[in-house]
GROMACS .gro file of C-alpha atoms in nm:
model
  290
    1MET     CA    1   0.478  -3.929   0.448
    2ASP     CA    2   0.558  -3.603   0.250
    3ILE     CA    3   0.307  -3.275   0.387
    4ASN     CA    4   0.290  -3.153   0.044
    5LYS     CA    5   0.284  -3.468  -0.163
    6LEU     CA    6  -0.063  -3.469   0.004
    7ARG     CA    7  -0.149  -3.141  -0.010
    8TYR     CA    8  -0.174  -3.185  -0.410
    9PHE     CA    9  -0.271  -3.500  -0.366
   10LEU     CA   10  -0.609  -3.325  -0.166
   11THR     CA   11  -0.649  -3.036  -0.408
   12ALA     CA   12  -0.642  -3.283  -0.761
   13ALA     CA   13  -0.866  -3.453  -0.595
   14GLU     CA   14  -1.099  -3.168  -0.537
   15CYS     CA   15  -1.093  -3.057  -0.879
   16GLY     CA   16  -0.959  -3.324  -1.084
   17SER     CA   17  -0.756  -3.247  -1.281
   18PHE     CA   18  -0.352  -3.230  -1.254
   19THR     CA   19  -0.308  -2.863  -1.452
   20GLU     CA   20  -0.641  -2.702  -1.226
   21THR     CA   21  -0.390  -2.853  -0.944
   22ALA     CA   22  -0.016  -2.744  -1.085
   23ARG     CA   23  -0.167  -2.385  -1.168
   24LEU     CA   24  -0.339  -2.346  -0.794
   25LEU     CA   25  -0.090  -2.449  -0.621
   26TYR     CA   26   0.204  -2.227  -0.843
   27THR     CA   27   0.423  -2.508  -0.927
   28SER     CA   28   0.431  -2.727  -1.248
   29GLN     CA   29   0.180  -3.045  -1.402
   30PRO     CA   30   0.450  -3.266  -1.406
   31ASN     CA   31   0.562  -3.206  -1.049
   32ILE     CA   32   0.202  -3.311  -0.940
   33SER     CA   33   0.233  -3.585  -1.165
   34LYS     CA   34   0.587  -3.674  -0.999
   35GLN     CA   35   0.427  -3.632  -0.610
   36ILE     CA   36   0.100  -3.830  -0.688
   37ALA     CA   37   0.306  -4.116  -0.821
   38SER     CA   38   0.581  -4.139  -0.517
   39LEU     CA   39   0.265  -4.107  -0.330
   40GLU     CA   40   0.129  -4.376  -0.449
   41ARG     CA   41   0.414  -4.610  -0.520
   42GLU     CA   42   0.516  -4.552  -0.105
   43LEU     CA   43   0.140  -4.665  -0.012
   44GLU     CA   44   0.097  -4.932  -0.215
   45VAL     CA   45  -0.230  -4.837  -0.414
   46LYS     CA   46  -0.348  -4.650  -0.656
   47LEU     CA   47  -0.541  -4.386  -0.598
   48PHE     CA   48  -0.609  -4.190  -0.901
   49LEU     CA   49  -0.747  -4.346  -1.235
   50ARG     CA   50  -0.696  -4.163  -1.449
   51GLU     CA   51  -0.954  -4.149  -1.827
   52ASN     CA   52  -0.963  -3.953  -2.085
   53GLY     CA   53  -0.750  -3.660  -1.981
   54SER     CA   54  -0.956  -3.662  -1.639
   55LEU     CA   55  -0.964  -3.797  -1.260
   56ARG     CA   56  -1.148  -3.994  -1.067
   57LEU     CA   57  -1.023  -4.138  -0.693
   58THR     CA   58  -1.032  -4.565  -0.633
   59ARG     CA   59  -1.177  -4.622  -0.345
   60ALA     CA   60  -0.850  -4.612  -0.146
   61GLY     CA   61  -0.814  -4.314  -0.233
   62GLU     CA   62  -1.200  -4.184  -0.167
   63TYR     CA   63  -1.088  -4.334   0.177
   64LEU     CA   64  -0.791  -4.120   0.169
   65HIS     CA   65  -0.951  -3.835   0.141
   66ASP     CA   66  -1.253  -3.854   0.347
   67GLN     CA   67  -0.984  -3.929   0.606
   68LEU     CA   68  -0.768  -3.621   0.514
   69ARG     CA   69  -0.962  -3.366   0.354
   70ASP     CA   70  -0.928  -3.115   0.668
   71LEU     CA   71  -0.519  -3.135   0.712
   72PRO     CA   72  -0.427  -2.797   0.549
   73ALA     CA   73  -0.717  -2.680   0.762
   74THR     CA   74  -0.567  -2.794   1.106
   75LEU     CA   75  -0.234  -2.771   1.005
   76ASP     CA   76  -0.258  -2.403   0.915
   77ARG     CA   77  -0.461  -2.344   1.217
   78VAL     CA   78  -0.195  -2.543   1.499
   79THR     CA   79   0.097  -2.370   1.294
   80GLU     CA   80  -0.072  -2.003   1.349
   81ALA     CA   81  -0.140  -2.136   1.750
   82VAL     CA   82   0.238  -2.223   1.762
   83LYS     CA   83   0.363  -1.989   1.611
   84ALA     CA   84   0.107  -1.729   1.866
   85LEU     CA   85   0.275  -1.903   2.199
   86GLY     CA   86   0.607  -1.849   2.025
   87ARG     CA   87   0.547  -1.431   2.021
   88SER     CA   88   0.368  -1.442   2.353
   89GLU     CA   89   0.699  -1.610   2.529
   90ASN     CA   90   0.884  -1.346   2.355
   91GLY     CA   91   0.667  -1.100   2.461
   92MET     CA   92   0.531  -0.955   2.098
   93LEU     CA   93   0.124  -0.927   2.093
   94THR     CA   94   0.036  -0.932   1.656
   95VAL     CA   95  -0.229  -0.678   1.605
   96GLY     CA   96  -0.436  -0.696   1.252
   97VAL     CA   97  -0.634  -0.335   1.207
   98LEU     CA   98  -0.901  -0.239   0.990
   99SER     CA   99  -0.731  -0.115   0.614
  100GLY     CA  100  -0.839   0.242   0.506
  101GLN     CA  101  -0.976   0.277   0.918
  102ARG     CA  102  -0.752   0.584   1.059
  103LEU     CA  103  -0.749   0.622   1.397
  104ASP     CA  104  -0.733   0.937   1.621
  105HIS     CA  105  -0.514   1.038   1.800
  106ALA     CA  106  -0.670   0.850   2.112
  107VAL     CA  107  -0.629   0.539   1.991
  108ILE     CA  108  -0.263   0.657   1.857
  109GLU     CA  109  -0.216   0.753   2.240
  110ARG     CA  110  -0.313   0.506   2.469
  111PHE     CA  111  -0.055   0.240   2.226
  112ARG     CA  112   0.203   0.453   2.307
  113ARG     CA  113   0.056   0.462   2.635
  114PHE     CA  114   0.153   0.103   2.660
  115THR     CA  115   0.460   0.014   2.494
  116GLN     CA  116   0.578   0.294   2.827
  117THR     CA  117   0.380   0.070   3.107
  118TRP     CA  118   0.465  -0.268   2.947
  119PRO     CA  119   0.853  -0.128   2.774
  120GLU     CA  120   0.956  -0.550   2.794
  121LEU     CA  121   0.631  -0.647   2.504
  122SER     CA  122   0.551  -0.441   2.222
  123PHE     CA  123   0.319  -0.554   1.889
  124THR     CA  124   0.340  -0.538   1.554
  125MET     CA  125   0.043  -0.436   1.319
  126GLU     CA  126  -0.090  -0.518   0.968
  127ARG     CA  127  -0.293  -0.388   0.762
  128ALA     CA  128  -0.592  -0.661   0.626
  129GLY     CA  129  -0.987  -0.634   0.517
  130PHE     CA  130  -1.297  -0.724   0.755
  131SER     CA  131  -1.315  -1.036   0.607
  132GLU     CA  132  -0.955  -1.176   0.614
  133LEU     CA  133  -0.913  -1.003   1.037
  134GLN     CA  134  -1.219  -1.269   1.153
  135ARG     CA  135  -1.035  -1.562   0.972
  136SER     CA  136  -0.731  -1.428   1.088
  137LEU     CA  137  -0.813  -1.397   1.430
  138GLN     CA  138  -0.955  -1.791   1.455
  139SER     CA  139  -0.621  -1.906   1.306
  140ARG     CA  140  -0.424  -1.685   1.563
  141ARG     CA  141  -0.224  -1.498   1.257
  142PHE     CA  142  -0.361  -1.158   1.519
  143ASP     CA  143  -0.370  -1.204   1.863
  144LEU     CA  144  -0.569  -0.951   1.838
  145ILE     CA  145  -0.808  -0.745   1.551
  146LEU     CA  146  -0.957  -0.380   1.531
  147THR     CA  147  -1.210  -0.337   1.342
  148LEU     CA  148  -1.596  -0.195   1.315
  149SER     CA  149  -1.855  -0.298   1.570
  150PHE     CA  150  -2.085  -0.398   1.303
  151ASP     CA  151  -1.884  -0.690   1.171
  152VAL     CA  152  -1.865  -0.909   1.571
  153THR     CA  153  -2.065  -1.123   1.590
  154PRO     CA  154  -2.113  -1.171   1.956
  155GLY     CA  155  -2.045  -1.539   2.143
  156PRO     CA  156  -1.854  -1.713   2.427
  157GLU     CA  157  -1.508  -1.715   2.187
  158LEU     CA  158  -1.440  -1.384   2.174
  159ALA     CA  159  -1.369  -1.097   2.408
  160SER     CA  160  -1.333  -0.724   2.289
  161VAL     CA  161  -1.362  -0.341   2.432
  162ARG     CA  162  -1.550  -0.039   2.246
  163VAL     CA  163  -1.254   0.228   2.170
  164GLN     CA  164  -1.399   0.459   1.948
  165GLU     CA  165  -1.739   0.557   2.043
  166SER     CA  166  -2.001   0.497   1.788
  167ARG     CA  167  -2.045   0.895   1.651
  168LYS     CA  168  -2.214   1.015   1.342
  169PRO     CA  169  -2.186   0.941   0.946
  170ALA     CA  170  -2.158   1.138   0.679
  171LEU     CA  171  -2.244   1.130   0.342
  172PHE     CA  172  -1.886   1.127   0.142
  173VAL     CA  173  -1.915   1.267  -0.244
  174SER     CA  174  -1.659   1.324  -0.458
  175ARG     CA  175  -1.626   1.672  -0.598
  176PHE     CA  176  -1.646   1.496  -0.941
  177LEU     CA  177  -1.963   1.387  -0.912
  178PRO     CA  178  -2.231   1.623  -0.988
  179GLU     CA  179  -2.452   1.771  -0.765
  180GLU     CA  180  -2.805   1.681  -0.889
  181GLN     CA  181  -2.697   1.306  -0.897
  182TRP     CA  182  -2.683   1.296  -0.528
  183ARG     CA  183  -2.837   1.588  -0.302
  184ASP     CA  184  -3.181   1.349  -0.345
  185LEU     CA  185  -3.022   1.074  -0.209
  186SER     CA  186  -3.347   0.840  -0.233
  187CYS     CA  187  -3.197   0.834  -0.614
  188ALA     CA  188  -2.845   0.896  -0.579
  189PRO     CA  189  -2.589   0.622  -0.688
  190PHE     CA  190  -2.394   0.392  -0.353
  191VAL     CA  191  -2.140   0.181  -0.322
  192VAL     CA  192  -2.094  -0.064  -0.021
  193ILE     CA  193  -1.938  -0.306   0.066
  194SER     CA  194  -2.084  -0.660  -0.033
  195PRO     CA  195  -2.191  -0.816   0.227
  196LYS     CA  196  -1.947  -1.138   0.171
  197GLU     CA  197  -1.712  -0.942   0.319
  198SER     CA  198  -1.888  -0.771   0.628
  199PHE     CA  199  -2.285  -0.851   0.639
  200GLY     CA  200  -2.320  -0.573   0.865
  201GLY     CA  201  -2.215  -0.365   0.716
  202TYR     CA  202  -2.336  -0.356   0.384
  203GLN     CA  203  -2.674  -0.430   0.621
  204GLN     CA  204  -2.520  -0.099   0.897
  205LEU     CA  205  -2.582   0.118   0.501
  206LEU     CA  206  -2.979  -0.035   0.478
  207ARG     CA  207  -3.092   0.058   0.797
  208THR     CA  208  -2.985   0.373   0.766
  209CYS     CA  209  -3.138   0.462   0.429
  210ARG     CA  210  -3.449   0.286   0.549
  211ALA     CA  211  -3.486   0.491   0.809
  212ARG     CA  212  -3.494   0.790   0.601
  213GLY     CA  213  -3.783   0.672   0.329
  214PHE     CA  214  -3.622   0.552   0.087
  215GLU     CA  215  -3.407   0.168  -0.065
  216PRO     CA  216  -3.006   0.330  -0.195
  217ASP     CA  217  -2.998   0.278  -0.499
  218ILE     CA  218  -2.670   0.042  -0.503
  219VAL     CA  219  -2.446   0.053  -0.831
  220ARG     CA  220  -2.134  -0.043  -0.722
  221LEU     CA  221  -2.038  -0.352  -0.385
  222ALA     CA  222  -1.665  -0.330  -0.299
  223ASP     CA  223  -1.498  -0.602  -0.263
  224SER     CA  224  -1.287  -0.396   0.086
  225LEU     CA  225  -1.331  -0.043   0.270
  226ASP     CA  226  -0.998   0.011   0.085
  227SER     CA  227  -1.201  -0.049  -0.287
  228LEU     CA  228  -1.501   0.153  -0.154
  229LEU     CA  229  -1.272   0.455  -0.066
  230PHE     CA  230  -1.182   0.428  -0.359
  231TYR     CA  231  -1.505   0.497  -0.600
  232VAL     CA  232  -1.632   0.711  -0.361
  233GLU     CA  233  -1.325   0.926  -0.470
  234THR     CA  234  -1.365   0.831  -0.839
  235GLY     CA  235  -1.692   0.961  -0.844
  236VAL     CA  236  -1.875   0.604  -0.920
  237GLY     CA  237  -2.090   0.698  -0.637
  238VAL     CA  238  -2.183   0.780  -0.254
  239ALA     CA  239  -2.123   0.585   0.070
  240ILE     CA  240  -2.257   0.706   0.432
  241LEU     CA  241  -1.986   0.604   0.685
  242ASP     CA  242  -1.757   0.721   0.917
  243ARG     CA  243  -1.530   1.031   0.968
  244SER     CA  244  -1.241   0.784   1.023
  245THR     CA  245  -1.107   0.675   0.705
  246ARG     CA  246  -0.847   0.861   0.489
  247LEU     CA  247  -1.190   1.099   0.253
  248GLU     CA  248  -1.250   1.309   0.603
  249THR     CA  249  -0.917   1.461   0.527
  250ASP     CA  250  -0.910   1.457   0.073
  251GLN     CA  251  -0.938   1.753  -0.055
  252ASN     CA  252  -1.159   1.629  -0.376
  253ILE     CA  253  -1.428   1.488  -0.108
  254ARG     CA  254  -1.792   1.663   0.005
  255VAL     CA  255  -1.821   1.540   0.363
  256VAL     CA  256  -2.194   1.644   0.461
  257PRO     CA  257  -2.303   1.563   0.769
  258LEU     CA  258  -2.576   1.374   0.828
  259GLU     CA  259  -2.757   1.478   1.187
  260ASP     CA  260  -2.906   1.137   1.302
  261GLY     CA  261  -2.793   0.780   1.242
  262ASP     CA  262  -2.423   0.645   1.447
  263VAL     CA  263  -2.188   0.495   1.231
  264PRO     CA  264  -2.114   0.165   1.494
  265GLY     CA  265  -1.729   0.270   1.686
  266LEU     CA  266  -1.457   0.073   1.706
  267VAL     CA  267  -1.345  -0.271   1.904
  268ALA     CA  268  -1.101  -0.421   1.950
  269VAL     CA  269  -1.166  -0.843   1.937
  270TRP     CA  270  -0.927  -1.125   2.104
  271LEU     CA  271  -1.054  -1.476   2.197
  272ALA     CA  272  -1.166  -1.516   2.469
  273SER     CA  273  -0.942  -1.857   2.510
  274ASN     CA  274  -0.631  -1.674   2.395
  275PRO     CA  275  -0.409  -1.764   2.725
  276ASP     CA  276  -0.159  -1.507   2.708
  277PRO     CA  277  -0.202  -1.220   2.941
  278ASN     CA  278  -0.065  -0.963   2.730
  279VAL     CA  279  -0.321  -0.925   2.480
  280ARG     CA  280  -0.572  -0.884   2.784
  281LYS     CA  281  -0.287  -0.624   2.900
  282LEU     CA  282  -0.317  -0.362   2.548
  283ALA     CA  283  -0.684  -0.457   2.513
  284GLU     CA  284  -0.764  -0.290   2.816
  285CYS     CA  285  -0.497   0.003   2.748
  286LEU     CA  286  -0.694   0.038   2.429
  287ARG     CA  287  -1.038   0.049   2.640
  288ALA     CA  288  -1.223   0.375   2.561
  289GLU     CA  289  -1.283   0.621   2.878
  290ALA     CA  290  -1.655   0.578   2.987
   0.00000   0.00000   0.00000
């Protein structure tokens, strides 16, 4: 049975429209109709009732959908696991790094030391946002990720080491934003990462501001760290961040150190069930010195 036909069927069952299915799967509506008809002939059963331009599952269609609804996610997960095993056999690791986060010299030196210590091993590096890092780790697309510790939920399924220690935060402000708009932080316009993208990052700002006795006036939620940095650069609002982003060296950004509070540090995270010993070798090499 063709897996693509099943993907078309499952998507059509979810959205109730061949036209919408075609849009979601980047193909044509006639092709969707053709593939569904082919699947129905193969199974010798009607899967959909077509009524007034809409779709309704038959009893057979409902049963097939209930049994296979998790198939695409399972297939993706298995595919990534197979790729991970292949990388392991070839001495290759894939590392995900938080977009917008600047790795300091000490961390880069540890990566260099890793390649010198184990020259037979290699790694590729990709940038991604908070939520994509987590999803790609779970699917095994990434063997190890580097992210901020507030975005990691402790649990037996994850292993981690600290890569950069917590640091004092700073207020980052565009020089195009008049000082009277941000000097009093209780009245300043804040931009912050969306809780859907990073609940830990959103809560971190709330804790920092509440410790200073005020609720932040949040004017924009960013769907990625890169977007948040852009909003600061263009004067949409101010942000309280650690000092390891590109804003630290931006000539058009004021960096105002904050003496109280801490920003959680950078951590390396991997699946505890990952059998590849090379992942642990890299993690230990990245571990911050005590």
